[in-house]
């Protein structure tokens, strides 16, 4: 009940902020503007619409996840509203979990709005509903859960500016880390090999969640890959939340 | 059993620069009897808020024990019997008074029915009738103090900690707050509060503790202490006692 109260309060804070709606508006606007760009390019219009539209939704949902995540937790500490919560019989673990779930709900709502508009847009254009967009929605949401857990981790001990930088850097690393997996066989020196393996397994491989290419090209997606990717996301989120809880438990206010 | 027992409480902080250690509390001992009003006095920086933060588990003591009704204060469950009003109004400004009380009640594991019952009573007690649907961002400091007191009382706590509760209140507000504190005492509650406004404190406290440079230099019944040091019975007051204590 306490986690639910903190989560709903976090959600309330996010949705009572006008910037939240502005970012959703831009997400929808840019995904619709893919129609305009498709006129200027040569190729399959539907593919271009999906490619640019989903990329826009991805970009704005990441912005919402990073900045809402960082601000909401840090603001609790900076504005000392954390005193209000922690002076009640509330475990610090519940505070972090409540914040995470509240942010997850915020992202879920934002993503649902953007994806719904985009799905209707594609339906009107092509006359068919693409079920893979739903899969894209689930994958992107899981990826964003990793992003918000990272933002909570950093904001539990750092300032918003540093947390934003760290989270964005980790997000970018997460999208290129797969290259370490490709190159690790080329390392002959055992130390270099261990280093490459460590880096690959330590950082989140966010590219696993990027199925935009498959959707645009209408490639089939293996059911095993779907479940293993989702399990990977859940494992990673759980690990980061455990670290955040550990740090937050030892923090003094 | 006392409501609050603090034994040998010490706390120091390390500053970021050069990692220098600053001791804030040195072997502090405090005993607050059940059903009394305890005034916690000290200059700015004496360690009053640090002591309160230790009681609430917001910071961990280096040394010493804190017990609330016999239960160790570091246990989260001990806070179920506490109501806390902080020095500055640290509340969510996007919520209104009703929502603030509801959130506070939920964090104290109250049922929705109980929250509704208590909220109506508290809104009236702290004098916020007609303002309960206004967002806190539109509240004055005095109104925030009132809702702060309200959220502290939502769980009907047995031990109420008030950090500088009179700050920001006008004379009528101060009088009303004194009456509320006295009514809490009449209900058998224990009130522990710090304040710089000694005149208000003198009117309501049973016991006082004076904190100076992180140490309790005087503790006991206010009446006894004022009597003991008395030279001129007419002019002697808590203010005289406090000034004497901190300048000696």
CSV table of C-alpha atoms in Angstrom, one decimal:
chain,number,residue,atom,x,y,z
A,1,UNK,CA,0.0,0.0,0.0
A,2,UNK,CA,2.9,2.4,0.8
A,3,UNK,CA,4.7,1.6,-2.4
A,4,UNK,CA,1.4,2.2,-4.3
A,5,UNK,CA,0.9,5.5,-2.5
A,6,UNK,CA,4.4,6.7,-3.4
A,7,UNK,CA,4.0,5.4,-7.0
A,8,UNK,CA,0.7,7.2,-7.5
A,9,UNK,CA,2.1,10.4,-6.0
A,10,UNK,CA,5.1,10.2,-8.4
A,11,UNK,CA,2.7,9.7,-11.3
A,12,UNK,CA,0.6,12.6,-10.1
A,13,UNK,CA,3.7,14.9,-10.0
A,14,UNK,CA,4.7,13.9,-13.5
A,15,UNK,CA,1.3,14.3,-15.1
A,16,UNK,CA,0.7,17.7,-13.3
A,17,UNK,CA,3.8,19.0,-15.1
A,18,UNK,CA,3.0,20.7,-18.5
A,19,UNK,CA,6.4,19.6,-19.9
A,20,UNK,CA,5.1,16.0,-19.8
A,21,UNK,CA,2.3,16.8,-22.3
A,22,UNK,CA,4.6,18.9,-24.4
A,23,UNK,CA,7.0,16.0,-24.9
A,24,UNK,CA,4.1,13.7,-25.8
A,25,UNK,CA,2.8,16.3,-28.2
A,26,UNK,CA,6.2,16.5,-29.9
A,27,UNK,CA,6.5,12.7,-30.0
A,28,UNK,CA,3.1,12.5,-31.9
A,29,UNK,CA,3.9,15.5,-34.0
A,30,UNK,CA,7.2,14.2,-35.3
A,31,UNK,CA,5.9,10.7,-35.8
A,32,UNK,CA,3.2,12.3,-38.0
A,33,UNK,CA,5.7,14.5,-39.8
A,34,UNK,CA,7.3,11.3,-41.2
A,35,UNK,CA,4.5,11.6,-43.8
A,36,UNK,CA,6.0,14.9,-44.9
A,37,UNK,CA,9.5,13.4,-45.0
A,38,UNK,CA,8.3,10.4,-47.0
A,39,UNK,CA,7.2,12.7,-49.8
A,40,UNK,CA,10.8,14.0,-50.1
A,41,UNK,CA,12.4,10.6,-50.2
A,42,UNK,CA,12.5,7.7,-52.7
A,43,UNK,CA,11.4,4.3,-51.6
A,44,UNK,CA,8.6,2.4,-49.9
A,45,UNK,CA,6.5,5.1,-48.2
A,46,UNK,CA,5.2,2.8,-45.5
A,47,UNK,CA,8.7,1.7,-44.5
A,48,UNK,CA,9.8,5.4,-44.2
A,49,UNK,CA,6.7,6.2,-42.2
A,50,UNK,CA,7.4,3.4,-39.7
A,51,UNK,CA,11.1,4.1,-39.6
A,52,UNK,CA,10.8,7.8,-38.8
A,53,UNK,CA,7.7,7.6,-36.8
A,54,UNK,CA,9.0,4.9,-34.4
A,55,UNK,CA,12.3,6.7,-34.2
A,56,UNK,CA,10.5,9.9,-33.1
A,57,UNK,CA,8.5,8.0,-30.5
A,58,UNK,CA,11.7,6.4,-29.2
A,59,UNK,CA,13.5,9.7,-29.0
A,60,UNK,CA,10.8,11.5,-27.0
A,61,UNK,CA,10.0,8.7,-24.7
A,62,UNK,CA,13.8,8.4,-23.8
A,63,UNK,CA,13.8,12.2,-23.1
A,64,UNK,CA,10.7,11.8,-20.8
A,65,UNK,CA,12.3,8.7,-19.1
A,66,UNK,CA,15.7,10.4,-18.5
A,67,UNK,CA,14.6,13.8,-17.4
A,68,UNK,CA,11.5,12.8,-15.4
A,69,UNK,CA,13.5,10.0,-13.7
A,70,UNK,CA,16.3,12.2,-12.7
A,71,UNK,CA,14.3,15.2,-11.6
A,72,UNK,CA,11.7,13.3,-9.6
A,73,UNK,CA,14.1,11.6,-7.3
A,74,UNK,CA,16.6,14.4,-7.0
A,75,UNK,CA,13.9,16.9,-6.3
A,76,UNK,CA,12.7,14.8,-3.4
A,77,UNK,CA,16.1,15.2,-1.8
A,78,UNK,CA,16.8,18.8,-2.9
A,79,UNK,CA,13.3,20.1,-1.8
A,80,UNK,CA,13.5,17.8,1.3
A,81,UNK,CA,10.1,16.3,0.6
A,82,UNK,CA,11.9,13.1,1.3
A,83,UNK,CA,11.7,14.1,5.0
A,84,UNK,CA,7.9,14.0,4.7
A,85,UNK,CA,8.0,10.4,3.4
A,86,UNK,CA,10.8,8.9,5.5
A,87,UNK,CA,9.6,10.4,8.8
A,88,UNK,CA,6.6,8.0,8.3
A,89,UNK,CA,6.9,4.3,8.9
A,90,UNK,CA,8.2,3.8,5.3
A,91,UNK,CA,11.1,1.6,4.4
A,92,UNK,CA,13.7,3.2,2.2
A,93,UNK,CA,13.3,0.2,-0.1
A,94,UNK,CA,9.6,1.1,-0.6
A,95,UNK,CA,10.5,4.7,-1.4
A,96,UNK,CA,12.8,3.6,-4.3
A,97,UNK,CA,10.3,0.9,-5.5
A,98,UNK,CA,7.4,3.4,-5.3
A,99,UNK,CA,9.4,6.0,-7.3
A,100,UNK,CA,10.3,3.4,-9.9
A,101,UNK,CA,6.8,2.1,-10.3
A,102,UNK,CA,5.4,5.7,-10.5
A,103,UNK,CA,7.9,6.5,-13.2
A,104,UNK,CA,7.1,3.3,-15.0
A,105,UNK,CA,3.4,4.2,-15.0
A,106,UNK,CA,4.2,7.6,-16.3
A,107,UNK,CA,6.2,6.2,-19.2
A,108,UNK,CA,3.6,3.6,-19.9
A,109,UNK,CA,0.9,6.3,-20.2
A,110,UNK,CA,3.1,8.5,-22.4
A,111,UNK,CA,4.1,5.6,-24.6
A,112,UNK,CA,0.6,4.3,-24.9
A,113,UNK,CA,-0.7,7.7,-26.1
A,114,UNK,CA,2.1,8.1,-28.6
A,115,UNK,CA,1.9,4.5,-30.0
A,116,UNK,CA,-1.9,4.6,-30.1
A,117,UNK,CA,-1.8,7.8,-32.3
A,118,UNK,CA,0.9,6.3,-34.4
A,119,UNK,CA,-1.0,2.9,-34.9
A,120,UNK,CA,-4.1,4.8,-36.0
A,121,UNK,CA,-2.0,6.9,-38.4
A,122,UNK,CA,-0.5,3.7,-39.9
A,123,UNK,CA,-3.9,2.1,-40.1
A,124,UNK,CA,-5.3,5.0,-41.9
A,125,UNK,CA,-2.4,5.1,-44.3
A,126,UNK,CA,-2.0,1.3,-45.1
A,127,UNK,CA,-5.5,0.0,-44.2
A,128,UNK,CA,-4.0,-2.7,-41.9
A,129,UNK,CA,-3.0,-2.8,-38.3
A,130,UNK,CA,0.6,-3.8,-37.8
A,131,UNK,CA,0.8,-6.1,-34.7
A,132,UNK,CA,4.6,-5.8,-34.6
A,133,UNK,CA,4.0,-2.2,-33.5
A,134,UNK,CA,2.6,-3.7,-30.3
A,135,UNK,CA,5.8,-5.7,-29.9
A,136,UNK,CA,7.8,-2.6,-30.5
A,137,UNK,CA,5.8,-0.9,-27.7
A,138,UNK,CA,6.6,-3.8,-25.3
A,139,UNK,CA,10.3,-3.8,-26.2
A,140,UNK,CA,10.7,0.0,-26.0
A,141,UNK,CA,8.9,0.0,-22.7
A,142,UNK,CA,11.2,-2.6,-21.3
A,143,UNK,CA,14.2,-0.6,-22.5
A,144,UNK,CA,12.8,2.5,-20.9
A,145,UNK,CA,12.4,0.6,-17.6
A,146,UNK,CA,16.2,0.0,-17.7
A,147,UNK,CA,16.7,3.7,-18.5
A,148,UNK,CA,14.6,4.9,-15.6
A,149,UNK,CA,16.2,2.4,-13.2
A,150,UNK,CA,19.6,3.8,-14.3
A,151,UNK,CA,18.3,7.4,-13.8
A,152,UNK,CA,17.0,6.5,-10.3
A,153,UNK,CA,20.4,4.9,-9.5
A,154,UNK,CA,22.4,8.0,-10.4
A,155,UNK,CA,20.0,10.5,-8.9
A,156,UNK,CA,20.1,8.6,-5.6
A,157,UNK,CA,23.6,9.9,-5.0
A,158,UNK,CA,24.3,12.5,-7.7
A,159,UNK,CA,23.1,15.9,-8.9
A,160,UNK,CA,20.6,16.2,-11.8
A,161,UNK,CA,23.2,17.5,-14.3
A,162,UNK,CA,25.7,14.7,-13.6
A,163,UNK,CA,22.9,12.1,-13.4
A,164,UNK,CA,21.6,13.3,-16.8
A,165,UNK,CA,25.1,13.1,-18.3
A,166,UNK,CA,25.7,9.6,-16.8
A,167,UNK,CA,22.3,8.2,-17.8
A,168,UNK,CA,22.6,9.6,-21.4
A,169,UNK,CA,26.2,8.2,-21.7
A,170,UNK,CA,25.0,4.8,-20.4
A,171,UNK,CA,22.1,4.9,-22.8
A,172,UNK,CA,24.5,5.6,-25.7
A,173,UNK,CA,26.9,2.9,-24.5
A,174,UNK,CA,24.0,0.5,-24.3
A,175,UNK,CA,23.3,1.0,-28.0
A,176,UNK,CA,26.9,0.3,-29.1
A,177,UNK,CA,28.0,-2.3,-26.5
A,178,UNK,CA,27.0,-5.1,-28.8
A,179,UNK,CA,30.1,-4.4,-30.8
A,180,UNK,CA,32.2,-5.7,-27.9
A,181,UNK,CA,30.4,-9.0,-28.4
A,182,UNK,CA,31.4,-9.0,-32.0
A,183,UNK,CA,35.0,-8.1,-31.4
A,184,UNK,CA,35.7,-10.1,-28.2
A,185,UNK,CA,37.0,-13.1,-30.3
A,186,UNK,CA,39.6,-10.9,-31.8
A,187,UNK,CA,41.3,-10.2,-28.5
A,188,UNK,CA,44.2,-12.7,-27.9
A,189,UNK,CA,45.6,-11.3,-24.7
A,190,UNK,CA,43.6,-12.8,-21.8
A,191,UNK,CA,43.4,-9.6,-19.9
A,192,UNK,CA,42.0,-7.8,-22.9
A,193,UNK,CA,39.6,-10.6,-23.3
A,194,UNK,CA,38.4,-10.4,-19.7
A,195,UNK,CA,38.1,-6.7,-20.1
A,196,UNK,CA,36.0,-7.0,-23.2
A,197,UNK,CA,33.7,-9.6,-21.7
A,198,UNK,CA,33.3,-7.6,-18.5
A,199,UNK,CA,32.4,-4.5,-20.3
A,200,UNK,CA,29.9,-6.4,-22.5
A,201,UNK,CA,28.2,-8.0,-19.5
A,202,UNK,CA,28.4,-5.0,-17.2
A,203,UNK,CA,26.6,-2.5,-19.4
A,204,UNK,CA,23.1,-3.0,-20.6
A,205,UNK,CA,22.8,-4.1,-24.2
A,206,UNK,CA,20.0,-1.8,-25.2
A,207,UNK,CA,20.3,-2.7,-28.8
A,208,UNK,CA,18.7,-6.0,-28.0
A,209,UNK,CA,15.4,-4.0,-27.6
A,210,UNK,CA,15.7,-2.3,-31.0
A,211,UNK,CA,13.4,-4.2,-33.3
A,212,UNK,CA,12.6,-1.2,-35.5
A,213,UNK,CA,14.6,-2.7,-38.4
A,214,UNK,CA,12.7,-5.9,-38.3
A,215,UNK,CA,9.3,-4.0,-38.2
A,216,UNK,CA,10.3,-1.7,-41.0
A,217,UNK,CA,11.5,-4.7,-43.2
A,218,UNK,CA,8.7,-7.0,-42.1
A,219,UNK,CA,11.2,-9.6,-40.8
A,220,UNK,CA,9.9,-12.3,-38.5
A,221,UNK,CA,11.0,-12.2,-34.9
A,222,UNK,CA,11.8,-15.5,-33.1
A,223,UNK,CA,9.6,-16.1,-30.0
A,224,UNK,CA,12.7,-17.3,-28.1
A,225,UNK,CA,14.4,-14.0,-28.7
A,226,UNK,CA,11.3,-12.1,-27.6
A,227,UNK,CA,11.2,-13.9,-24.2
A,228,UNK,CA,15.0,-14.0,-23.6
A,229,UNK,CA,15.2,-10.2,-24.3
A,230,UNK,CA,12.3,-9.4,-21.9
A,231,UNK,CA,13.9,-11.7,-19.3
A,232,UNK,CA,17.2,-9.8,-19.8
A,233,UNK,CA,15.4,-6.5,-19.3
A,234,UNK,CA,13.7,-7.7,-16.1
A,235,UNK,CA,17.0,-9.1,-14.8
A,236,UNK,CA,18.9,-5.9,-15.5
A,237,UNK,CA,16.2,-3.6,-14.0
A,238,UNK,CA,16.1,-5.8,-10.8
A,239,UNK,CA,19.9,-5.7,-10.4
A,240,UNK,CA,20.0,-1.9,-10.8
A,241,UNK,CA,17.1,-1.4,-8.4
A,242,UNK,CA,18.9,-3.5,-5.8
A,243,UNK,CA,22.0,-1.4,-6.1
A,244,UNK,CA,19.9,1.8,-5.8
A,245,UNK,CA,18.1,0.5,-2.7
A,246,UNK,CA,21.5,-0.4,-1.1
A,247,UNK,CA,22.9,3.1,-1.8
A,248,UNK,CA,19.7,4.8,-0.6
A,249,UNK,CA,19.5,2.8,2.6
A,250,UNK,CA,22.9,4.1,3.6
A,251,UNK,CA,22.3,7.7,2.6
A,252,UNK,CA,21.9,10.4,5.2
A,253,UNK,CA,19.5,13.4,4.8
B,1,UNK,CA,9.1,3.6,30.6
B,2,UNK,CA,9.7,7.0,29.1
B,3,UNK,CA,8.3,8.1,25.8
B,4,UNK,CA,11.8,9.0,24.5
B,5,UNK,CA,15.1,7.9,25.9
B,6,UNK,CA,18.3,9.1,24.3
B,7,UNK,CA,21.5,7.7,25.7
B,8,UNK,CA,25.1,8.9,24.8
B,9,UNK,CA,24.1,10.1,21.4
B,10,UNK,CA,27.0,11.3,19.3
B,11,UNK,CA,27.1,12.3,15.7
B,12,UNK,CA,29.7,13.8,13.5
B,13,UNK,CA,29.8,14.7,9.8
B,14,UNK,CA,32.7,14.7,7.4
B,15,UNK,CA,32.8,17.7,5.1
B,16,UNK,CA,33.6,17.0,1.5
B,17,UNK,CA,36.6,19.3,1.5
B,18,UNK,CA,39.6,17.6,3.0
B,19,UNK,CA,37.3,15.1,4.7
B,20,UNK,CA,37.4,17.0,7.9
B,21,UNK,CA,35.3,15.6,10.8
B,22,UNK,CA,32.9,18.0,12.6
B,23,UNK,CA,31.3,16.8,15.7
B,24,UNK,CA,27.7,17.9,16.1
B,25,UNK,CA,26.4,15.9,19.0
B,26,UNK,CA,28.5,14.7,22.0
B,27,UNK,CA,27.1,12.1,24.3
B,28,UNK,CA,23.6,13.6,24.4
B,29,UNK,CA,21.2,12.2,27.0
B,30,UNK,CA,17.5,13.1,26.9
B,31,UNK,CA,14.5,11.6,28.8
B,32,UNK,CA,11.0,12.6,27.8
B,33,UNK,CA,8.3,11.4,30.1
B,34,UNK,CA,5.0,10.1,28.7
B,35,UNK,CA,2.2,12.7,28.5
B,36,UNK,CA,4.4,15.7,28.9
B,37,UNK,CA,5.5,18.6,26.7
B,38,UNK,CA,9.3,18.8,26.3
B,39,UNK,CA,10.9,22.0,25.1
B,40,UNK,CA,14.2,21.5,23.3
B,41,UNK,CA,16.3,24.6,23.3
B,42,UNK,CA,19.5,25.6,21.7
B,43,UNK,CA,21.1,28.3,19.5
B,44,UNK,CA,21.3,27.8,15.7
B,45,UNK,CA,23.8,25.1,15.0
B,46,UNK,CA,23.6,23.6,18.5
B,47,UNK,CA,22.4,20.3,17.1
B,48,UNK,CA,18.7,20.3,17.6
B,49,UNK,CA,17.7,19.3,14.1
B,50,UNK,CA,20.5,16.7,14.0
B,51,UNK,CA,19.0,15.2,17.2
B,52,UNK,CA,15.6,15.2,15.6
B,53,UNK,CA,16.9,13.6,12.4
B,54,UNK,CA,18.5,10.9,14.5
B,55,UNK,CA,15.2,10.2,16.2
B,56,UNK,CA,13.5,9.9,12.8
B,57,UNK,CA,16.2,7.7,11.3
B,58,UNK,CA,17.0,10.2,8.6
B,59,UNK,CA,20.6,10.0,9.8
B,60,UNK,CA,22.5,7.3,11.7
B,61,UNK,CA,24.2,8.1,15.0
B,62,UNK,CA,27.9,7.3,15.4
B,63,UNK,CA,27.2,6.2,18.9
B,64,UNK,CA,24.4,5.9,21.4
B,65,UNK,CA,20.9,4.6,21.6
B,66,UNK,CA,17.5,6.1,21.0
B,67,UNK,CA,14.3,4.4,22.2
B,68,UNK,CA,10.7,5.5,21.5
B,69,UNK,CA,8.3,3.8,23.9
B,70,UNK,CA,11.0,1.2,24.5
B,71,UNK,CA,11.5,0.4,20.8
B,72,UNK,CA,14.7,1.2,19.0
B,73,UNK,CA,14.2,4.4,16.9
B,74,UNK,CA,16.3,2.9,14.0
B,75,UNK,CA,13.4,0.5,13.4
B,76,UNK,CA,11.0,1.8,10.8
B,77,UNK,CA,8.1,0.5,12.9
B,78,UNK,CA,8.9,2.9,15.7
B,79,UNK,CA,7.8,5.8,13.4
B,80,UNK,CA,4.2,4.5,13.4
B,81,UNK,CA,3.8,6.2,16.8
B,82,UNK,CA,5.4,9.5,15.6
B,83,UNK,CA,4.0,12.6,14.1
B,84,UNK,CA,6.7,15.0,12.7
B,85,UNK,CA,6.4,18.7,11.7
B,86,UNK,CA,9.6,19.9,10.0
B,87,UNK,CA,11.1,23.3,10.5
B,88,UNK,CA,10.5,24.3,6.8
B,89,UNK,CA,7.4,23.2,4.9
B,90,UNK,CA,8.8,20.4,2.8
B,91,UNK,CA,5.6,19.2,1.1
B,92,UNK,CA,4.4,18.5,-2.4
B,93,UNK,CA,3.2,21.8,-3.8
B,94,UNK,CA,1.2,20.1,-6.6
B,95,UNK,CA,-1.1,18.5,-4.0
B,96,UNK,CA,-3.9,20.2,-2.1
B,97,UNK,CA,-4.4,19.8,1.6
B,98,UNK,CA,-6.8,16.9,1.3
B,99,UNK,CA,-4.4,15.0,-0.9
B,100,UNK,CA,-1.5,15.8,1.4
B,101,UNK,CA,-3.4,14.3,4.3
B,102,UNK,CA,-4.5,11.3,2.3
B,103,UNK,CA,-0.9,10.6,1.2
B,104,UNK,CA,0.3,11.0,4.8
B,105,UNK,CA,-2.4,8.6,6.0
B,106,UNK,CA,-1.6,6.0,3.4
B,107,UNK,CA,2.1,6.2,4.3
B,108,UNK,CA,1.0,5.5,7.9
B,109,UNK,CA,-1.1,2.5,6.7
B,110,UNK,CA,-4.4,4.0,7.5
B,111,UNK,CA,-7.6,2.8,5.7
B,112,UNK,CA,-9.4,5.2,3.3
B,113,UNK,CA,-12.3,5.3,5.8
B,114,UNK,CA,-10.0,6.3,8.7
B,115,UNK,CA,-8.2,8.9,6.4
B,116,UNK,CA,-11.5,10.5,5.6
B,117,UNK,CA,-12.6,10.6,9.2
B,118,UNK,CA,-9.2,12.0,10.4
B,119,UNK,CA,-8.8,14.5,7.5
B,120,UNK,CA,-12.2,16.2,8.3
B,121,UNK,CA,-11.3,16.5,11.9
B,122,UNK,CA,-7.7,17.7,11.3
B,123,UNK,CA,-8.7,20.3,8.6
B,124,UNK,CA,-11.0,21.8,11.2
B,125,UNK,CA,-8.4,21.5,14.0
B,126,UNK,CA,-5.7,23.4,12.1
B,127,UNK,CA,-8.1,26.0,10.7
B,128,UNK,CA,-7.9,25.2,7.0
B,129,UNK,CA,-11.7,24.9,6.3
B,130,UNK,CA,-12.5,26.2,2.9
B,131,UNK,CA,-8.8,26.0,1.8
B,132,UNK,CA,-8.6,22.2,1.7
B,133,UNK,CA,-8.9,22.0,-2.1
B,134,UNK,CA,-6.3,24.7,-2.8
B,135,UNK,CA,-2.9,23.6,-4.1
B,136,UNK,CA,-0.1,24.0,-1.5
B,137,UNK,CA,1.9,26.1,-4.0
B,138,UNK,CA,-0.8,28.8,-3.3
B,139,UNK,CA,-0.4,28.5,0.5
B,140,UNK,CA,1.3,31.1,2.7
B,141,UNK,CA,4.0,30.0,5.1
B,142,UNK,CA,1.6,30.1,8.0
B,143,UNK,CA,-0.9,27.9,6.1
B,144,UNK,CA,1.9,25.5,5.2
B,145,UNK,CA,2.8,25.2,8.9
B,146,UNK,CA,-0.9,24.4,9.6
B,147,UNK,CA,-1.0,21.6,6.9
B,148,UNK,CA,2.4,20.4,8.2
B,149,UNK,CA,0.9,20.0,11.6
B,150,UNK,CA,-2.1,18.3,10.1
B,151,UNK,CA,-0.1,15.7,8.3
B,152,UNK,CA,1.9,15.1,11.5
B,153,UNK,CA,-1.4,14.3,13.3
B,154,UNK,CA,-3.2,12.2,10.7
B,155,UNK,CA,-2.1,8.9,12.2
B,156,UNK,CA,-3.1,10.0,15.7
B,157,UNK,CA,0.5,9.6,17.0
B,158,UNK,CA,1.4,9.2,20.6
B,159,UNK,CA,4.7,11.1,20.2
B,160,UNK,CA,4.7,14.4,18.3
B,161,UNK,CA,7.9,16.1,17.2
B,162,UNK,CA,7.7,19.7,16.2
B,163,UNK,CA,10.7,21.4,14.8
B,164,UNK,CA,10.3,25.2,15.2
B,165,UNK,CA,6.5,25.0,15.0
B,166,UNK,CA,5.9,28.7,15.7
B,167,UNK,CA,8.0,30.1,12.9
B,168,UNK,CA,5.8,31.8,10.2
B,169,UNK,CA,2.8,32.0,12.4
B,170,UNK,CA,1.1,35.3,13.4
B,171,UNK,CA,0.1,35.9,17.0
B,172,UNK,CA,-3.4,34.3,16.5
B,173,UNK,CA,-1.8,31.3,14.8
B,174,UNK,CA,0.7,31.0,17.7
B,175,UNK,CA,-2.1,31.1,20.3
B,176,UNK,CA,-4.0,28.5,18.3
B,177,UNK,CA,-0.9,26.2,18.0
B,178,UNK,CA,-0.3,26.5,21.8
B,179,UNK,CA,-3.9,25.5,22.4
B,180,UNK,CA,-3.5,22.5,20.0
B,181,UNK,CA,-0.3,21.4,21.8
B,182,UNK,CA,-2.0,21.6,25.2
B,183,UNK,CA,-5.0,19.7,23.8
B,184,UNK,CA,-2.7,17.0,22.6
B,185,UNK,CA,-1.2,16.8,26.1
B,186,UNK,CA,-4.7,16.5,27.5
B,187,UNK,CA,-5.3,13.5,25.3
B,188,UNK,CA,-2.2,11.9,26.8
B,189,UNK,CA,0.1,12.5,23.9
B,190,UNK,CA,3.8,13.4,24.4
B,191,UNK,CA,5.0,16.5,22.6
B,192,UNK,CA,8.7,17.2,21.9
B,193,UNK,CA,9.4,20.5,20.3
B,194,UNK,CA,12.2,22.9,19.5
B,195,UNK,CA,11.6,26.6,19.3
B,196,UNK,CA,13.3,30.0,19.4
B,197,UNK,CA,10.2,31.7,20.6
B,198,UNK,CA,10.8,31.2,24.3
B,199,UNK,CA,7.7,33.1,25.4
B,200,UNK,CA,5.5,30.6,23.7
B,201,UNK,CA,7.5,27.7,25.0
B,202,UNK,CA,7.4,29.0,28.6
B,203,UNK,CA,3.7,29.0,28.5
B,204,UNK,CA,3.2,25.3,27.7
B,205,UNK,CA,6.3,23.2,28.4
B,206,UNK,CA,6.6,20.9,31.4
B,207,UNK,CA,10.3,20.0,30.9
B,208,UNK,CA,13.1,21.5,29.0
B,209,UNK,CA,16.5,20.4,27.7
B,210,UNK,CA,19.1,23.0,26.7
B,211,UNK,CA,21.6,21.9,24.0
B,212,UNK,CA,24.8,23.9,23.7
B,213,UNK,CA,27.6,23.0,21.3
B,214,UNK,CA,26.2,19.5,20.9
B,215,UNK,CA,25.9,18.8,24.6
B,216,UNK,CA,22.9,18.9,26.9
B,217,UNK,CA,23.9,21.4,29.6
B,218,UNK,CA,20.6,21.4,31.5
B,219,UNK,CA,17.6,19.2,31.6
B,220,UNK,CA,14.6,18.9,34.0
B,221,UNK,CA,11.3,20.5,35.0
B,222,UNK,CA,11.0,24.1,33.9
B,223,UNK,CA,9.4,25.2,37.2
B,224,UNK,CA,12.2,23.7,39.3
B,225,UNK,CA,14.9,25.2,37.1
B,226,UNK,CA,13.5,28.6,37.1
B,227,UNK,CA,13.0,28.4,40.9
B,228,UNK,CA,16.5,27.1,41.7
B,229,UNK,CA,18.3,29.8,39.9
B,230,UNK,CA,16.0,32.5,41.0
B,231,UNK,CA,17.4,35.7,42.5
B,232,UNK,CA,14.7,38.0,41.5
B,233,UNK,CA,11.5,36.0,41.4
B,234,UNK,CA,9.6,38.7,39.4
B,235,UNK,CA,11.8,39.1,36.4
B,236,UNK,CA,13.2,35.6,36.1
B,237,UNK,CA,12.0,33.8,33.0
B,238,UNK,CA,12.9,31.0,30.6
B,239,UNK,CA,14.6,33.5,28.4
B,240,UNK,CA,16.8,34.6,31.4
B,241,UNK,CA,17.6,30.9,32.1
B,242,UNK,CA,18.4,30.2,28.5
B,243,UNK,CA,20.6,33.2,28.0
B,244,UNK,CA,22.5,32.4,31.2
B,245,UNK,CA,23.0,28.9,30.2
B,246,UNK,CA,24.3,29.6,26.7
B,247,UNK,CA,26.6,32.4,27.8
B,248,UNK,CA,28.2,30.8,30.8
